[in-house]
Amino acid sequence: MTRTVYVNGQYLPETEATVSIFDRGFLMADAVYEVTSVLGGKLIDFEGHAVRLKRSLDELEMSEPCDKDELLEIHRKLVELNEIDEGLIYLQVTRGSDGDRDFVFPDPETTKPTIVLFTQNKPGLANSPASQKGAKVISIPDIRWHRRDIKTVQLLYPSMGKMMAKKAGADDAWLIEDGYVTEGTSNNAYYVKNGKIVTRPLSNDILHGITRKAVLRMAEEAQMEIEERLFTIEEAKEADEAFTTSASAFVMPVVEIDGVALGDGTPGPIAKRLREIYLDESMKAAI
Ligand code: PDD
C-alpha cells in the first residue's frame, strides 16, 4: 500500500509530495514538529500536541498553517487512509519558502508556512520487545541550543547522540549539562530510588514532554512519590530503576547507564506499572 501524506492542503501519494528546495525548514532548520502516537486507530493526547505546536510557533513568531479542528481532521484522515492501527503521525511546520536563501525572515503576509504530515505504521508499538527488554543508555554532553522547550527540527545532535550510543553498544544517550542530566536525545529522563521518582523540572533546558505531563499526573494519582529537581548521572547510576517517556515509546524502562546495571538489570516495577497505567488510560482517552 502506498503511503498517503499531507502537504499544504493536499493528500498525495508519498512519491508525489514535494516541498521547495528554498524551504526554510530545509535550508535553516526553521521549522517545528510534533509526533503523536496512534493506538487502536485513535490519537493519543492530540490536544497536548496541538497546544505545544501552537506554543512552538508563537515562540518563533511563525504563523499557524491551520486551526486545531482542521489539524485534527488531517490527523484522522491520514490514520484512515493509511489504515494505521498502531503507529505515529509526524507533523512539521516550516516558515515556508520565499524562493531564495536569506537569513532574514520572509514577510508572513506573502510567505505562508509549509505544513507536512505523514504516518509511520508501527504494528506492535504498545507491546514492543524493546520495552520488555529495557534500554541501555550512555551519558554525553548536552551541546544543544538553549531553547529546548521549543520543538524545532534541529535534530542533528540528538541523531549524533543516538549514533554514539549505538557505537557504544547502547540504545540511547542521556544529555549532561553543568553536571546534571537534562533529558534523553528524544525523551524525558527519570530515575527511581526507594520508591521515589526523580525528574528534572520544566524550564527552557528540556522539552516539555506531553507524555511526561500525563505520566506524572498518573503517578500522582497512583500515590507514587515524585520529586522534580536537578539530578546527576551518578545518582541515576545508583538508582533502583530508571525510565524515559516520549510519544513514540511511551514509558521505556532503562536498565543500564554507562555500563552500570540498575537493580537486577531488568525493567523495574515502577516503570512497568507506569507503562501499563499510561497505555491503559491513554487508550481510554484517545480520540
Ligand atoms: N521526541 N525530549 C526530547 C528532546 C524529545 O525530542 C521528545 C520527543 C521528548 C518527549 O516529548 P513527548 O512526550 O511530547 O513525545 C522529550 C519525539 C517523540 C521525536 O523526536 O520523535
Short mmCIF file of C-alpha atoms in Angstrom, two decimals, residues 42-274:
data_model
loop_
_atom_site.label_atom_id
_atom_site.label_comp_id
_atom_site.label_asym_id
_atom_site.label_seq_id
_atom_site.Cartn_x
_atom_site.Cartn_y
_atom_site.Cartn_z
CA LYS A 42 -7.01 6.65 17.67
CA LEU A 43 -4.86 9.65 18.57
CA ILE A 44 -3.12 9.76 21.94
CA ASP A 45 -3.20 13.20 23.60
CA PHE A 46 -3.92 15.13 20.40
CA GLU A 47 -4.90 18.16 22.49
CA GLY A 48 -1.50 18.30 24.25
CA HIS A 49 0.40 18.11 20.96
CA ALA A 50 -1.78 20.77 19.32
CA VAL A 51 -1.27 23.15 22.26
CA ARG A 52 2.51 22.61 22.27
CA LEU A 53 2.66 23.13 18.49
CA LYS A 54 0.91 26.48 18.89
CA ARG A 55 3.37 27.45 21.62
CA SER A 56 6.41 26.48 19.48
CA LEU A 57 5.00 28.53 16.57
CA ASP A 58 4.31 31.53 18.82
CA GLU A 59 7.80 31.43 20.36
CA LEU A 60 9.31 31.63 16.86
CA GLU A 61 6.76 34.15 15.54
CA MET A 62 5.70 31.68 12.89
CA SER A 63 2.14 31.69 11.54
CA GLU A 64 -0.28 28.86 12.18
CA PRO A 65 -0.92 26.95 8.95
CA CYS A 66 -4.42 25.95 10.09
CA ASP A 67 -6.59 25.80 13.20
CA LYS A 68 -6.83 22.94 15.70
CA ASP A 69 -10.02 21.46 14.24
CA GLU A 70 -8.50 21.27 10.79
CA LEU A 71 -5.35 19.74 12.24
CA LEU A 72 -7.42 17.05 13.97
CA GLU A 73 -9.25 16.32 10.74
CA ILE A 74 -5.95 15.90 8.85
CA HIS A 75 -4.57 13.56 11.53
CA ARG A 76 -7.74 11.45 11.45
CA LYS A 77 -7.91 11.32 7.70
CA LEU A 78 -4.28 10.16 7.42
CA VAL A 79 -4.92 7.43 10.01
CA GLU A 80 -7.92 6.29 7.98
CA LEU A 81 -6.32 6.49 4.53
CA ASN A 82 -3.21 4.63 5.69
CA GLU A 83 -5.13 2.14 7.84
CA ILE A 84 -3.00 2.81 10.90
CA ASP A 85 -3.86 0.78 13.98
CA GLU A 86 -0.61 1.37 15.90
CA GLY A 87 1.94 3.93 14.83
CA LEU A 88 2.89 7.58 14.74
CA ILE A 89 1.90 10.75 12.96
CA TYR A 90 4.72 13.15 12.19
CA LEU A 91 3.81 16.80 11.63
CA GLN A 92 6.18 19.55 10.56
CA VAL A 93 5.54 23.25 10.03
CA THR A 94 8.21 25.45 8.46
CA ARG A 95 8.39 29.18 7.85
CA GLY A 96 7.93 28.35 4.17
CA SER A 97 9.84 29.49 1.12
CA ASP A 98 10.18 32.91 -0.45
CA GLY A 99 12.06 31.45 -3.39
CA ASP A 100 15.61 32.27 -2.28
CA ARG A 101 18.01 31.96 0.66
CA ASP A 102 18.08 34.80 3.18
CA PHE A 103 18.77 34.84 6.94
CA VAL A 104 16.06 37.46 7.38
CA PHE A 105 12.58 36.01 7.94
CA PRO A 106 10.29 36.45 4.92
CA ASP A 107 7.14 38.56 5.25
CA PRO A 108 4.44 36.24 6.68
CA GLU A 109 1.82 38.09 4.62
CA THR A 110 3.34 36.86 1.38
CA THR A 111 5.19 33.71 2.51
CA LYS A 112 2.91 31.09 4.00
CA PRO A 113 4.15 28.32 6.29
CA THR A 114 4.71 24.86 4.84
CA ILE A 115 2.84 22.04 6.57
CA VAL A 116 3.62 18.38 6.09
CA LEU A 117 2.20 15.34 7.86
CA PHE A 118 2.90 11.66 7.34
CA THR A 119 2.12 8.44 9.16
CA GLN A 120 4.52 5.75 10.36
CA ASN A 121 2.90 2.36 10.64
CA LYS A 122 4.26 0.50 13.70
CA PRO A 123 2.29 -2.63 14.46
CA GLY A 124 3.05 -3.88 17.97
CA LEU A 125 4.15 -0.44 19.23
CA ALA A 126 2.34 -0.83 22.57
CA ASN A 127 3.93 -4.22 23.19
CA SER A 128 7.35 -3.61 21.72
CA PRO A 129 10.11 -6.13 22.55
CA ALA A 130 12.37 -3.13 23.29
CA SER A 131 10.10 -2.05 26.14
CA GLN A 132 10.15 -5.55 27.60
CA LYS A 133 13.95 -5.67 27.49
CA GLY A 134 14.54 -2.10 28.59
CA ALA A 135 17.07 0.36 27.20
CA LYS A 136 20.78 0.80 27.82
CA VAL A 137 21.88 4.43 27.87
CA ILE A 138 25.19 6.25 27.86
CA SER A 139 25.78 9.82 29.02
CA ILE A 140 27.12 12.51 26.70
CA PRO A 141 27.50 16.30 26.98
CA ASP A 142 24.44 18.38 26.11
CA ILE A 143 25.67 20.84 23.47
CA ARG A 144 22.26 21.78 22.06
CA TRP A 145 20.96 25.36 21.88
CA HIS A 146 19.21 26.80 24.92
CA ARG A 147 15.57 26.81 23.74
CA ARG A 148 14.93 23.10 24.04
CA ASP A 149 11.39 23.90 25.16
CA ILE A 150 10.64 24.76 21.51
CA LYS A 151 10.23 21.58 19.48
CA THR A 152 12.38 22.53 16.49
CA VAL A 153 13.71 20.17 13.84
CA GLN A 154 17.33 20.88 14.83
CA LEU A 155 17.91 17.19 15.46
CA LEU A 156 21.49 16.72 14.27
CA TYR A 157 22.99 16.48 17.74
CA PRO A 158 20.28 14.14 19.05
CA SER A 159 20.93 11.96 15.98
CA MET A 160 24.67 12.03 16.70
CA GLY A 161 23.89 11.09 20.30
CA LYS A 162 21.94 8.04 19.17
CA MET A 163 24.87 7.09 16.91
CA MET A 164 27.34 7.47 19.82
CA ALA A 165 25.07 5.19 21.87
CA LYS A 166 24.89 2.67 19.06
CA LYS A 167 28.68 2.61 18.68
CA ALA A 168 28.99 2.04 22.44
CA GLY A 169 26.60 -0.93 22.24
CA ALA A 170 23.77 1.03 23.91
CA ASP A 171 20.34 2.17 22.75
CA ASP A 172 20.22 5.84 23.61
CA ALA A 173 22.02 8.72 25.30
CA TRP A 174 21.19 10.97 28.25
CA LEU A 175 22.49 14.50 27.96
CA ILE A 176 24.52 16.22 30.68
CA GLU A 177 24.84 19.96 31.22
CA ASP A 178 26.67 21.65 34.12
CA GLY A 179 26.90 18.26 35.83
CA TYR A 180 23.17 17.49 35.65
CA VAL A 181 21.07 15.31 33.37
CA THR A 182 18.82 17.40 31.12
CA GLU A 183 16.92 14.71 29.17
CA GLY A 184 17.37 11.89 26.66
CA THR A 185 18.10 12.54 22.97
CA SER A 186 14.36 12.24 22.21
CA ASN A 187 12.69 11.66 25.56
CA ASN A 188 12.46 12.89 29.15
CA ALA A 189 14.56 11.13 31.80
CA TYR A 190 13.68 9.79 35.27
CA TYR A 191 15.20 7.57 37.94
CA VAL A 192 13.58 5.83 40.90
CA LYS A 193 15.19 5.38 44.32
CA ASN A 194 13.41 3.93 47.35
CA GLY A 195 10.08 4.29 45.55
CA LYS A 196 10.59 8.00 44.74
CA ILE A 197 10.53 9.17 41.11
CA VAL A 198 13.08 11.90 40.37
CA THR A 199 12.99 14.03 37.21
CA ARG A 200 14.26 17.43 36.12
CA PRO A 201 11.77 20.30 36.48
CA LEU A 202 10.42 22.12 33.42
CA SER A 203 12.45 25.04 32.05
CA ASN A 204 13.95 26.09 28.70
CA ASP A 205 16.57 23.35 29.24
CA ILE A 206 14.24 20.50 28.29
CA LEU A 207 11.29 19.75 26.06
CA HIS A 208 8.03 19.90 27.98
CA GLY A 209 7.04 16.35 27.14
CA ILE A 210 3.37 15.64 26.58
CA THR A 211 3.95 12.10 27.83
CA ARG A 212 5.86 13.49 30.84
CA LYS A 213 2.87 15.57 31.88
CA ALA A 214 0.46 12.64 31.57
CA VAL A 215 2.77 10.15 33.30
CA LEU A 216 3.46 12.48 36.25
CA ARG A 217 -0.27 13.05 36.69
CA MET A 218 -0.95 9.32 36.59
CA ALA A 219 1.93 8.60 39.01
CA GLU A 220 0.49 11.13 41.43
CA GLU A 221 -2.98 9.60 41.12
CA ALA A 222 -1.41 6.21 41.88
CA GLN A 223 0.04 7.74 45.11
CA MET A 224 3.61 7.49 43.84
CA GLU A 225 6.13 9.95 45.27
CA ILE A 226 7.60 12.43 42.75
CA GLU A 227 10.46 14.86 43.16
CA GLU A 228 11.15 17.40 40.40
CA ARG A 229 14.75 18.55 40.81
CA LEU A 230 18.11 18.52 39.08
CA PHE A 231 19.94 15.18 39.32
CA THR A 232 23.36 13.87 38.36
CA ILE A 233 24.18 10.80 36.27
CA GLU A 234 25.97 9.34 39.34
CA GLU A 235 22.71 9.43 41.31
CA ALA A 236 20.90 7.79 38.41
CA LYS A 237 23.55 5.03 38.24
CA GLU A 238 22.87 4.22 41.90
CA ALA A 239 19.12 4.14 41.37
CA ASP A 240 16.86 1.11 41.78
CA GLU A 241 15.46 1.72 38.31
CA ALA A 242 15.13 4.38 35.61
CA PHE A 243 12.97 5.15 32.60
CA THR A 244 12.24 7.64 29.84
CA THR A 245 8.97 8.97 28.42
CA SER A 246 8.06 10.03 24.88
CA ALA A 247 5.12 9.87 22.49
CA SER A 248 6.99 7.31 20.36
CA ALA A 249 7.98 4.88 23.14
CA PHE A 250 5.55 5.81 25.97
CA VAL A 251 7.27 4.72 29.21
CA MET A 252 10.54 2.99 28.35
CA PRO A 253 12.41 1.23 31.19
CA VAL A 254 16.16 1.97 31.37
CA VAL A 255 18.18 -0.98 32.62
CA GLU A 256 21.77 0.23 32.26
CA ILE A 257 23.54 3.61 32.45
CA ASP A 258 27.16 3.96 31.26
CA GLY A 259 27.63 0.19 31.60
CA VAL A 260 26.23 0.06 35.16
CA ALA A 261 23.21 -2.23 35.53
CA LEU A 262 20.32 -0.82 37.57
CA GLY A 263 18.81 -3.21 40.10
CA ASP A 264 18.90 -6.68 38.59
CA GLY A 265 19.35 -5.26 35.09
CA THR A 266 15.75 -5.82 34.02
CA PRO A 267 12.86 -3.31 33.75
CA GLY A 268 11.88 -2.09 37.21
CA PRO A 269 8.43 -2.45 38.77
CA ILE A 270 7.57 1.26 38.80
CA ALA A 271 8.50 1.76 35.13
CA LYS A 272 6.49 -1.34 34.19
CA ARG A 273 3.49 -0.23 36.25
CA LEU A 274 3.58 3.31 34.84
#
